[in-house]
Amino acid sequence: MTGRWLFTKVGAAVLTLIFVLIFNFFLFRAIGDPTTQLARLPGATDKEIEQLKSDYGLDKPLLGQFADYVGDTATLDLGISQNTREPVWEEIKDALPWTLLLVGTGTLLATLIGAWMGVKAATKRGTKTDDGLLGFSLFTYAAPEYWIGIILILLFAVAWPIFPAGQQVTPGVEFASWFDEALDVVDHLVLPATAMTLMLLGQYFLIMRSSMVDVLTEDFITVKRATGLSRERVINRHAVPNALLPLVTLSAIQFGAVAGGAITIETVFSWPGLGELSFNAINDKDFPMLQGTFLVFSVGVIFANLLADILYFYLDPRVQSR
Amino acid sequence: MTKGAVTVVLVLVAFGLALVATGASGQDGTTADGTTADGTTADGTTADATTAAPSNDENVLRIGWAQDPDTLNPFVGQNEEDYTVWALNWDLPINFSPKTLGPAPGIAESWEVSDDRKTVTMKLAPDMKWSDGKPITSKDVKWSLDELGGHGVLFAGYTSSITRIETPDPETVVIHTKRPDARVIGGLFVYVLPEHIWGKVPLKQLKGQYQPDLPIVGSGPYVVTEYERRKIITMERNPNWRGEPGAYDKVQFIKYGNQDAVERALDLGEIDLVREVESSSYARLGEQDNVSTRRSQTPAYTQLSFNMCPERLCPDAQFNPAVQDRTVRQAIAYAVDRNKLNEIATRGTSFVANGILPSYYKSFYETPEQTYPYDPDQANQMLDDAGWELNDDGVREKNGETLSFDLYVRSESPFTVQMAKLIAEMTQDIGVEFNVQVVSTDKLYDLTVRSENGKPAPDFDTFIWGWGGDPYDPSFLLSILTTGEIGGSSDSFYSNAEYDKLYREQTGIFDTEERKAVIQRMVAITQRDLPYLVLTEDPQLQAYRTDRIQAIKPVCPEETGDLFCDQVSYDGVLALEPVAGASSGETGSGNAGLAGLIGLIVGFVGGVIVTRMRSRGQNEPLEIPE
Amino acid sequence: MSAGTITAATGGSGASGASGVRTLLFGTWRGRFGIGVLALTIFVAIFGELLAPYDPTASSTDVLQSPSWSHILGTTENGSDVFSQLLVGTRVSVIVGFAAALISAVLGSIVGLAGGYFGGWTDRILDATENWFLVIPTLPLMIVLARVLNPSLTVLIAVIGLTSWAGTGRIVRAQVLTLRERAFVERARALGAGDTYIIRTHILPNTLPLIFANTVLIVAVAILSEAALAFLGLGDPTQISWGTMLENAFSSGAPSAGAWWYVVPPGLCITILVLAVSMLGFLFEEYINPRLREVA
């Protein structure tokens, strides 16, 4: 039973991925010959353009080209960056851990803080605390995350320069130990991670809050209370865990927004992740790189969704009993 | 609790993995050990030692930039930043003198021009060695001129008149040209690469993805030992450098995300020097303590181009024919206040231009007789006399033609967009209408290279763009207005037989005074015909920390040049001196933030623990909302 | 955001008629805030150029000046007046926001209707497409599309509209699915009514309120999307918008220069407008789905 369900989910994920490939492929063919950009180089003779075309396999029929594309992608050959002439995958590989670090920290903190805020607001529903927290979350939801990032720079890297304003390490410095370097990274991570956390906070808060309210009204809570458990206990041991569940699914829905946030926040802080790669590719009109980062973002989100579905399946008591 | 915990643990694990991965993918191939000092933090406490203790007092020159080279392979490199690195790593056959920018010994220590001026014999100094110990010979020169000069994207063209290069012995290079070409002495801007390394790589690869091994073998005072794209380039002393060593042991180029970050880094002391400062921050930086700025001339300018293509060459070109009326162009020149353009669009940081030869070319420049000073009355008079009458919309007309033109300008260059708008405002006063169209660079490029039936068919009336020339020899800048370049670099499609003739003549004159006279005649012709109305000469804006670098002597050329002869010669860097006792490295201000944050977290957690301990055992009723 | 998580559960209208809407809009502080801000924004969008004290593109030599009597929000890196730019930039946000949301609504509704009503393979294909658009990260998708087709207002509207419709589609489809099985539809079919008639008289009227409420929320998303795209350099280079203001501020070194007057106002405007529109959207959703009123 579970096997079949798993199979469908994975199958759907793979299908989605295939459509991403199709989309990627046709989109860039649609704008015309990729060699037109290269043809703009001074001194590009017709013969050289023909040669380029055959190198890129552009003289094959469309289906053949697509088959090539799929095959290449499977072997992690995502093409050559138009600007650096380096393999796209190499650059993505180097950038990926940094994005994961930023996004992971932001999601973790947003979950923890948002959940905590949600519990507080739900248990103090209708009070000023609730209103305050609600207002704060709405504000951070509506505010553009890159704007928040710039304001953080203004406040904590310019006005009171206690944090660095960009990069991931202080450049050109040799560190005495791995730990020192890690500390330097954390130092540089604080502001961008704060921006990311604030961006994601609102949703976690709202969901946790409404989910807590739902749970608090359920019968089993009244029963627990009636058996004489303290307020603390009831909230922490029984209400919260059950309210936590929707958070998992929400994390999944968030991944798409997280990808977008990664791009803008990394741009603001020159954080050397996928987002900054994308930003540079936009400015340079480096289409292979843009294709590559879009693919990786999509794969990441698809995979994360799949993971969340699986997690949800195992965590939800109601689903399991089916 | 278990299920919630599972989620949290999973996230933590992923997070931990990411941390490890970033640590692993961090600095690889670093050969440097930097000097860092313990700085004091914002609140006066000493920072903890997160940086290496000061080691053997190395002098490191740290230059920051927002754009770094995409590649260090000169066969494919296209960014101007590439030159900054190449110029330190390699020599030219004949270098540019830091005093005058004229010819100075490079790989060749002396040279002779034959009587017919079609043969140049260069003599190399004996016993020169590459940084890897191999001897530098004439073979290297020949190979570089043939291959890099023949195929390098930015270098093709300089060797266009060379027919044959002979190397009778390892210290002699004989260059034969089909016509006398002064560029062989004063402008052969092709780096001499080690043939024993580059010559072993198939040409296809050289023009493809080849990246030279580190350290990059060269003949200059510094060679690249570390290259992390988008992060850092480190250059260290060439052990076989033949001249006086510079004061710096290392030169580092550090990449920042954007110009804003570079300037902030200068403020914080993370870098010593910025080679390109934005015009909008130039004034502000100059006012800062410990920072000094420098504005110098460059062989680059910004111009308003007119579509000059004659019918026979461009039968299908699209443009308003009135743009080819010389009186109209001259009137426009009188109506545009170039001083004001400079003041407003570039905040006074550029230099007002007078003609197609930038004043940077000291050996060949003279203020032209006709400079079109701002005189809208004169402009109106000229147009009145020529019979252009104002219509109801305030635009002049004659015989069915209207003085209403498209003015294309590139969105990537905000200051030229401003100039375009200002020009449109100014010419309103003389009844000429410019319709400013902001387009992408690609789009403008397409409009200028448009062709039909194999012939150029440019589609524009006017546009604003810029050109940059070579350090000493003005041939390139002069060439773009020749008929021969139509279909190539000519974007004005100007064709004047006398200009072409003079151009060919001056390329073959080796005597400076003689050559200058010819060039002046060329300038006069273009001032009369105005295929380009050159608006401003682009400046080089630089800034450096006075507490890191000592009194700087401008070079290239002496007195009016920039801080370190950027991109042209390594002599500038060799002349720089660090301030005694200055250490390059972080000021430690960042640690305050971290310390503060940790303190905050500890305090918060402590507070939570305390409150919980206090409220333990309390039994308030739980409000269950209905 | 929650456009997707709020399910169209039972359908059918909540409180009755116009008076219900009016109380909701003007009776609650959220409603008043939302309507107030929206009205002000539209007013400025229309009359921005007249209200602006300076030509927003006029440059001067007073670069990055802090607020003063002559420039109440200071100047930009070109010496232009920030306040004037703010006023004139309103128009783009409004136009793109509404136009893109409209396209998104129309597209989403058509897809949702077609899939939900006709079922079978049509539904399977449309639903799969919908899910694809829902899963794919939106900003990267928009970036790729916008970069390929050179940026302009039209391109922006098209790109945002074509990538945001899936949420509406899903809601509409769910609603149509429930309605399809309802008694009055069965009866109509039994009486021989054609598909068009059923859709027009029974399905659509019961779906429109839902579409409307959802679209309002999409407007908020569209405004944020335009700003993000502009910030990344994919905005219309010939237009001023709040997003391009942030882009210019950032790339010209305003943060380093401490030019808070250039950075704070555009972002604040975006935030407030998005808040206002979102609140209106939530209000409409509550109105349609009374069950939601308790939780919020």
Short mmCIF file of N, CA and C in Angstrom, two decimals, chain C residues 55-173:
data_model
loop_
_atom_site.label_atom_id
_atom_site.label_comp_id
_atom_site.label_asym_id
_atom_site.label_seq_id
_atom_site.Cartn_x
_atom_site.Cartn_y
_atom_site.Cartn_z
N ASP C 55 10.33 67.17 -11.85
CA ASP C 55 10.36 66.11 -12.85
C ASP C 55 11.21 64.98 -12.27
N PRO C 56 10.62 63.80 -12.12
CA PRO C 56 11.34 62.73 -11.43
C PRO C 56 12.64 62.32 -12.11
N THR C 57 12.76 62.59 -13.42
CA THR C 57 14.00 62.19 -14.07
C THR C 57 14.99 63.34 -14.16
N ALA C 58 14.57 64.52 -13.73
CA ALA C 58 15.47 65.67 -13.83
C ALA C 58 16.64 65.49 -12.89
N SER C 59 17.84 65.58 -13.44
CA SER C 59 18.99 65.39 -12.58
C SER C 59 19.54 66.75 -12.17
N SER C 60 20.29 66.73 -11.11
CA SER C 60 20.91 67.96 -10.64
C SER C 60 22.22 67.59 -9.99
N THR C 61 22.92 68.59 -9.51
CA THR C 61 24.21 68.28 -8.91
C THR C 61 24.09 67.97 -7.43
N ASP C 62 22.89 68.07 -6.86
CA ASP C 62 22.71 67.72 -5.44
C ASP C 62 22.53 66.23 -5.30
N VAL C 63 23.67 65.54 -5.28
CA VAL C 63 23.59 64.09 -5.30
C VAL C 63 23.44 63.52 -3.89
N LEU C 64 22.52 62.57 -3.75
CA LEU C 64 22.31 61.87 -2.48
C LEU C 64 22.26 62.81 -1.29
N GLN C 65 21.43 63.82 -1.42
CA GLN C 65 21.25 64.75 -0.31
C GLN C 65 20.18 64.22 0.63
N SER C 66 20.39 64.43 1.91
CA SER C 66 19.38 63.98 2.87
C SER C 66 18.20 64.95 2.82
N PRO C 67 17.06 64.53 3.39
CA PRO C 67 15.84 65.35 3.26
C PRO C 67 16.05 66.79 3.71
N SER C 68 15.46 67.68 2.97
CA SER C 68 15.57 69.11 3.30
C SER C 68 14.26 69.76 2.90
N TRP C 69 14.16 71.05 3.09
CA TRP C 69 12.92 71.72 2.74
C TRP C 69 12.66 71.67 1.24
N SER C 70 13.71 71.71 0.45
CA SER C 70 13.46 71.70 -0.99
C SER C 70 13.20 70.29 -1.51
N HIS C 71 13.78 69.30 -0.86
CA HIS C 71 13.52 67.91 -1.25
C HIS C 71 13.12 67.15 0.00
N ILE C 72 11.81 66.94 0.16
CA ILE C 72 11.38 66.41 1.45
C ILE C 72 11.81 64.97 1.69
N LEU C 73 12.15 64.26 0.62
CA LEU C 73 12.68 62.93 0.86
C LEU C 73 14.10 62.82 0.32
N GLY C 74 14.74 63.94 0.16
CA GLY C 74 16.12 63.91 -0.30
C GLY C 74 16.24 63.65 -1.80
N THR C 75 17.48 63.38 -2.22
CA THR C 75 17.71 63.18 -3.65
C THR C 75 18.38 61.85 -3.92
N THR C 76 18.36 61.47 -5.19
CA THR C 76 18.94 60.19 -5.62
C THR C 76 20.39 60.40 -6.04
N GLU C 77 20.97 59.35 -6.58
CA GLU C 77 22.38 59.43 -7.00
C GLU C 77 22.54 60.33 -8.21
N ASN C 78 21.44 60.68 -8.85
CA ASN C 78 21.51 61.60 -9.99
C ASN C 78 21.06 62.99 -9.62
N GLY C 79 20.74 63.16 -8.34
CA GLY C 79 20.23 64.45 -7.93
C GLY C 79 18.76 64.62 -8.19
N SER C 80 18.06 63.52 -8.56
CA SER C 80 16.61 63.64 -8.77
C SER C 80 15.89 63.62 -7.44
N ASP C 81 14.68 64.13 -7.41
CA ASP C 81 13.90 64.21 -6.18
C ASP C 81 13.26 62.87 -5.86
N VAL C 82 13.56 62.35 -4.70
CA VAL C 82 13.05 61.03 -4.32
C VAL C 82 11.54 61.03 -4.22
N PHE C 83 11.00 62.08 -3.62
CA PHE C 83 9.56 62.14 -3.42
C PHE C 83 8.83 62.11 -4.76
N SER C 84 9.34 62.86 -5.73
CA SER C 84 8.70 62.86 -7.04
C SER C 84 8.74 61.49 -7.67
N GLN C 85 9.88 60.85 -7.56
CA GLN C 85 9.99 59.51 -8.12
C GLN C 85 9.01 58.55 -7.45
N LEU C 86 8.88 58.73 -6.12
CA LEU C 86 7.97 57.87 -5.38
C LEU C 86 6.54 58.01 -5.91
N LEU C 87 6.13 59.27 -6.12
CA LEU C 87 4.78 59.52 -6.60
C LEU C 87 4.56 58.93 -7.98
N VAL C 88 5.49 59.24 -8.88
CA VAL C 88 5.32 58.79 -10.25
C VAL C 88 5.45 57.28 -10.36
N GLY C 89 6.27 56.70 -9.50
CA GLY C 89 6.48 55.26 -9.55
C GLY C 89 5.27 54.45 -9.13
N THR C 90 4.32 55.12 -8.47
CA THR C 90 3.12 54.41 -8.02
C THR C 90 2.39 53.78 -9.19
N ARG C 91 2.40 54.50 -10.29
CA ARG C 91 1.60 54.06 -11.42
C ARG C 91 1.99 52.66 -11.89
N VAL C 92 3.30 52.45 -12.02
CA VAL C 92 3.74 51.14 -12.53
C VAL C 92 3.30 50.03 -11.62
N SER C 93 3.48 50.23 -10.31
CA SER C 93 3.09 49.18 -9.37
C SER C 93 1.60 48.87 -9.51
N VAL C 94 0.80 49.92 -9.62
CA VAL C 94 -0.63 49.71 -9.71
C VAL C 94 -0.99 49.02 -11.02
N ILE C 95 -0.46 49.54 -12.11
CA ILE C 95 -0.80 48.97 -13.42
C ILE C 95 -0.39 47.51 -13.50
N VAL C 96 0.88 47.26 -13.17
CA VAL C 96 1.35 45.87 -13.27
C VAL C 96 0.57 44.98 -12.31
N GLY C 97 0.37 45.47 -11.09
CA GLY C 97 -0.35 44.67 -10.11
C GLY C 97 -1.71 44.25 -10.61
N PHE C 98 -2.49 45.22 -11.04
CA PHE C 98 -3.85 44.91 -11.45
C PHE C 98 -3.90 44.16 -12.77
N ALA C 99 -3.13 44.60 -13.73
CA ALA C 99 -3.18 43.94 -15.04
C ALA C 99 -2.74 42.48 -14.94
N ALA C 100 -1.64 42.26 -14.25
CA ALA C 100 -1.16 40.89 -14.13
C ALA C 100 -2.15 40.02 -13.38
N ALA C 101 -2.73 40.58 -12.32
CA ALA C 101 -3.70 39.82 -11.55
C ALA C 101 -4.92 39.49 -12.41
N LEU C 102 -5.30 40.43 -13.26
CA LEU C 102 -6.44 40.20 -14.13
C LEU C 102 -6.17 39.03 -15.09
N ILE C 103 -5.01 39.10 -15.73
CA ILE C 103 -4.64 38.02 -16.64
C ILE C 103 -4.62 36.69 -15.90
N SER C 104 -4.03 36.75 -14.72
CA SER C 104 -3.92 35.54 -13.92
C SER C 104 -5.32 35.01 -13.59
N ALA C 105 -6.21 35.91 -13.23
CA ALA C 105 -7.56 35.49 -12.86
C ALA C 105 -8.28 34.86 -14.04
N VAL C 106 -8.21 35.53 -15.18
CA VAL C 106 -8.90 35.01 -16.36
C VAL C 106 -8.36 33.64 -16.75
N LEU C 107 -7.05 33.57 -16.81
CA LEU C 107 -6.41 32.30 -17.19
C LEU C 107 -6.76 31.21 -16.20
N GLY C 108 -6.61 31.52 -14.93
CA GLY C 108 -6.87 30.53 -13.89
C GLY C 108 -8.32 30.07 -13.92
N SER C 109 -9.22 31.01 -14.11
CA SER C 109 -10.63 30.65 -14.12
C SER C 109 -10.95 29.75 -15.29
N ILE C 110 -10.47 30.11 -16.45
CA ILE C 110 -10.74 29.28 -17.64
C ILE C 110 -10.23 27.88 -17.42
N VAL C 111 -9.00 27.79 -16.97
CA VAL C 111 -8.43 26.46 -16.77
C VAL C 111 -9.19 25.69 -15.70
N GLY C 112 -9.46 26.36 -14.59
CA GLY C 112 -10.18 25.69 -13.51
C GLY C 112 -11.56 25.23 -13.93
N LEU C 113 -12.26 26.12 -14.63
CA LEU C 113 -13.60 25.80 -15.10
C LEU C 113 -13.58 24.61 -16.05
N ALA C 114 -12.70 24.75 -17.05
CA ALA C 114 -12.67 23.71 -18.06
C ALA C 114 -12.35 22.37 -17.43
N GLY C 115 -11.31 22.36 -16.61
CA GLY C 115 -10.92 21.11 -16.00
C GLY C 115 -11.98 20.56 -15.07
N GLY C 116 -12.47 21.42 -14.20
CA GLY C 116 -13.43 20.95 -13.21
C GLY C 116 -14.73 20.49 -13.82
N TYR C 117 -15.16 21.23 -14.83
CA TYR C 117 -16.47 20.91 -15.39
C TYR C 117 -16.44 19.72 -16.33
N PHE C 118 -15.47 19.73 -17.21
CA PHE C 118 -15.47 18.68 -18.22
C PHE C 118 -14.82 17.39 -17.78
N GLY C 119 -13.97 17.49 -16.81
CA GLY C 119 -13.37 16.26 -16.28
C GLY C 119 -12.59 15.49 -17.33
N GLY C 120 -12.37 14.23 -17.04
CA GLY C 120 -11.71 13.34 -17.98
C GLY C 120 -10.30 13.78 -18.30
N TRP C 121 -9.92 13.56 -19.53
CA TRP C 121 -8.54 13.87 -19.91
C TRP C 121 -8.24 15.36 -19.87
N THR C 122 -9.26 16.17 -20.25
CA THR C 122 -9.05 17.61 -20.17
C THR C 122 -8.61 17.98 -18.78
N ASP C 123 -9.35 17.45 -17.82
CA ASP C 123 -9.04 17.78 -16.43
C ASP C 123 -7.66 17.28 -16.05
N ARG C 124 -7.36 16.04 -16.45
CA ARG C 124 -6.07 15.49 -16.05
C ARG C 124 -4.92 16.35 -16.55
N ILE C 125 -5.03 16.71 -17.82
CA ILE C 125 -3.94 17.50 -18.40
C ILE C 125 -3.86 18.88 -17.75
N LEU C 126 -5.01 19.54 -17.65
CA LEU C 126 -5.02 20.88 -17.07
C LEU C 126 -4.56 20.85 -15.62
N ASP C 127 -5.03 19.85 -14.89
CA ASP C 127 -4.64 19.75 -13.49
C ASP C 127 -3.14 19.53 -13.36
N ALA C 128 -2.60 18.68 -14.24
CA ALA C 128 -1.15 18.44 -14.19
C ALA C 128 -0.39 19.72 -14.47
N THR C 129 -0.86 20.46 -15.49
CA THR C 129 -0.21 21.73 -15.80
C THR C 129 -0.25 22.65 -14.60
N GLU C 130 -1.45 22.70 -13.98
CA GLU C 130 -1.60 23.54 -12.81
C GLU C 130 -0.61 23.17 -11.73
N ASN C 131 -0.54 21.88 -11.45
CA ASN C 131 0.37 21.43 -10.40
C ASN C 131 1.80 21.77 -10.73
N TRP C 132 2.15 21.67 -12.01
CA TRP C 132 3.49 22.03 -12.42
C TRP C 132 3.80 23.48 -12.06
N PHE C 133 2.87 24.36 -12.42
CA PHE C 133 3.09 25.77 -12.12
C PHE C 133 3.11 26.04 -10.63
N LEU C 134 2.38 25.22 -9.88
CA LEU C 134 2.38 25.43 -8.44
C LEU C 134 3.69 25.00 -7.81
N VAL C 135 4.26 23.91 -8.33
CA VAL C 135 5.48 23.39 -7.73
C VAL C 135 6.70 24.24 -8.11
N ILE C 136 6.76 24.62 -9.38
CA ILE C 136 7.96 25.33 -9.84
C ILE C 136 8.15 26.64 -9.09
N PRO C 137 9.38 26.90 -8.64
CA PRO C 137 9.62 28.16 -7.91
C PRO C 137 9.32 29.35 -8.80
N THR C 138 8.47 30.25 -8.31
CA THR C 138 7.95 31.31 -9.17
C THR C 138 8.98 32.33 -9.59
N LEU C 139 9.75 32.84 -8.66
CA LEU C 139 10.66 33.92 -9.07
C LEU C 139 11.68 33.44 -10.10
N PRO C 140 12.33 32.29 -9.88
CA PRO C 140 13.25 31.82 -10.92
C PRO C 140 12.57 31.67 -12.27
N LEU C 141 11.32 31.19 -12.26
CA LEU C 141 10.61 31.03 -13.53
C LEU C 141 10.39 32.39 -14.19
N MET C 142 9.94 33.35 -13.39
CA MET C 142 9.71 34.69 -13.93
C MET C 142 11.00 35.30 -14.46
N ILE C 143 12.07 35.07 -13.72
CA ILE C 143 13.36 35.62 -14.14
C ILE C 143 13.75 35.08 -15.50
N VAL C 144 13.65 33.78 -15.64
CA VAL C 144 14.04 33.16 -16.90
C VAL C 144 13.21 33.71 -18.05
N LEU C 145 11.89 33.78 -17.84
CA LEU C 145 11.03 34.28 -18.90
C LEU C 145 11.33 35.74 -19.22
N ALA C 146 11.48 36.54 -18.16
CA ALA C 146 11.68 37.96 -18.40
C ALA C 146 13.01 38.23 -19.08
N ARG C 147 14.02 37.44 -18.76
CA ARG C 147 15.32 37.66 -19.37
C ARG C 147 15.31 37.30 -20.84
N VAL C 148 14.58 36.25 -21.16
CA VAL C 148 14.56 35.79 -22.54
C VAL C 148 13.84 36.79 -23.44
N LEU C 149 12.71 37.30 -22.93
CA LEU C 149 11.98 38.33 -23.68
C LEU C 149 12.38 39.65 -23.07
N ASN C 150 13.04 40.50 -23.81
CA ASN C 150 13.60 41.68 -23.17
C ASN C 150 12.57 42.51 -22.41
N PRO C 151 12.98 42.95 -21.21
CA PRO C 151 12.00 43.51 -20.27
C PRO C 151 11.30 44.76 -20.75
N SER C 152 10.05 44.83 -20.54
CA SER C 152 9.26 46.03 -20.75
C SER C 152 8.01 45.84 -19.90
N LEU C 153 7.20 46.87 -19.79
CA LEU C 153 6.00 46.75 -18.96
C LEU C 153 5.13 45.59 -19.41
N THR C 154 4.90 45.51 -20.73
CA THR C 154 4.05 44.45 -21.26
C THR C 154 4.61 43.09 -20.90
N VAL C 155 5.93 42.95 -21.09
CA VAL C 155 6.54 41.66 -20.79
C VAL C 155 6.36 41.32 -19.32
N LEU C 156 6.57 42.30 -18.47
CA LEU C 156 6.40 42.08 -17.03
C LEU C 156 5.00 41.60 -16.71
N ILE C 157 4.01 42.32 -17.23
CA ILE C 157 2.62 41.95 -16.96
C ILE C 157 2.35 40.54 -17.46
N ALA C 158 2.81 40.26 -18.66
CA ALA C 158 2.57 38.94 -19.22
C ALA C 158 3.24 37.86 -18.37
N VAL C 159 4.50 38.09 -18.05
CA VAL C 159 5.25 37.07 -17.30
C VAL C 159 4.62 36.80 -15.95
N ILE C 160 4.28 37.86 -15.23
CA ILE C 160 3.69 37.67 -13.90
C ILE C 160 2.33 37.01 -14.03
N GLY C 161 1.54 37.48 -14.99
CA GLY C 161 0.21 36.90 -15.17
C GLY C 161 0.28 35.43 -15.53
N LEU C 162 1.23 35.09 -16.39
CA LEU C 162 1.30 33.72 -16.86
C LEU C 162 1.89 32.76 -15.84
N THR C 163 2.46 33.28 -14.77
CA THR C 163 3.03 32.37 -13.80
C THR C 163 2.24 32.31 -12.49
N SER C 164 1.26 33.18 -12.34
CA SER C 164 0.56 33.24 -11.06
C SER C 164 -0.85 32.67 -11.10
N TRP C 165 -1.24 32.10 -12.23
CA TRP C 165 -2.64 31.72 -12.36
C TRP C 165 -3.01 30.42 -11.66
N ALA C 166 -2.00 29.62 -11.33
CA ALA C 166 -2.31 28.28 -10.87
C ALA C 166 -3.10 28.24 -9.57
N GLY C 167 -2.82 29.19 -8.70
CA GLY C 167 -3.56 29.21 -7.43
C GLY C 167 -5.04 29.40 -7.67
N THR C 168 -5.36 30.40 -8.50
CA THR C 168 -6.77 30.62 -8.84
C THR C 168 -7.35 29.39 -9.49
N GLY C 169 -6.58 28.82 -10.39
CA GLY C 169 -7.07 27.65 -11.10
C GLY C 169 -7.48 26.55 -10.16
N ARG C 170 -6.64 26.34 -9.16
CA ARG C 170 -6.94 25.24 -8.25
C ARG C 170 -8.21 25.49 -7.46
N ILE C 171 -8.33 26.71 -7.00
CA ILE C 171 -9.53 27.05 -6.21
C ILE C 171 -10.79 26.92 -7.05
N VAL C 172 -10.71 27.45 -8.25
CA VAL C 172 -11.87 27.40 -9.14
C VAL C 172 -12.24 25.96 -9.43
N ARG C 173 -11.24 25.19 -9.72
CA ARG C 173 -11.52 23.79 -10.05
C ARG C 173 -12.21 23.08 -8.90
#
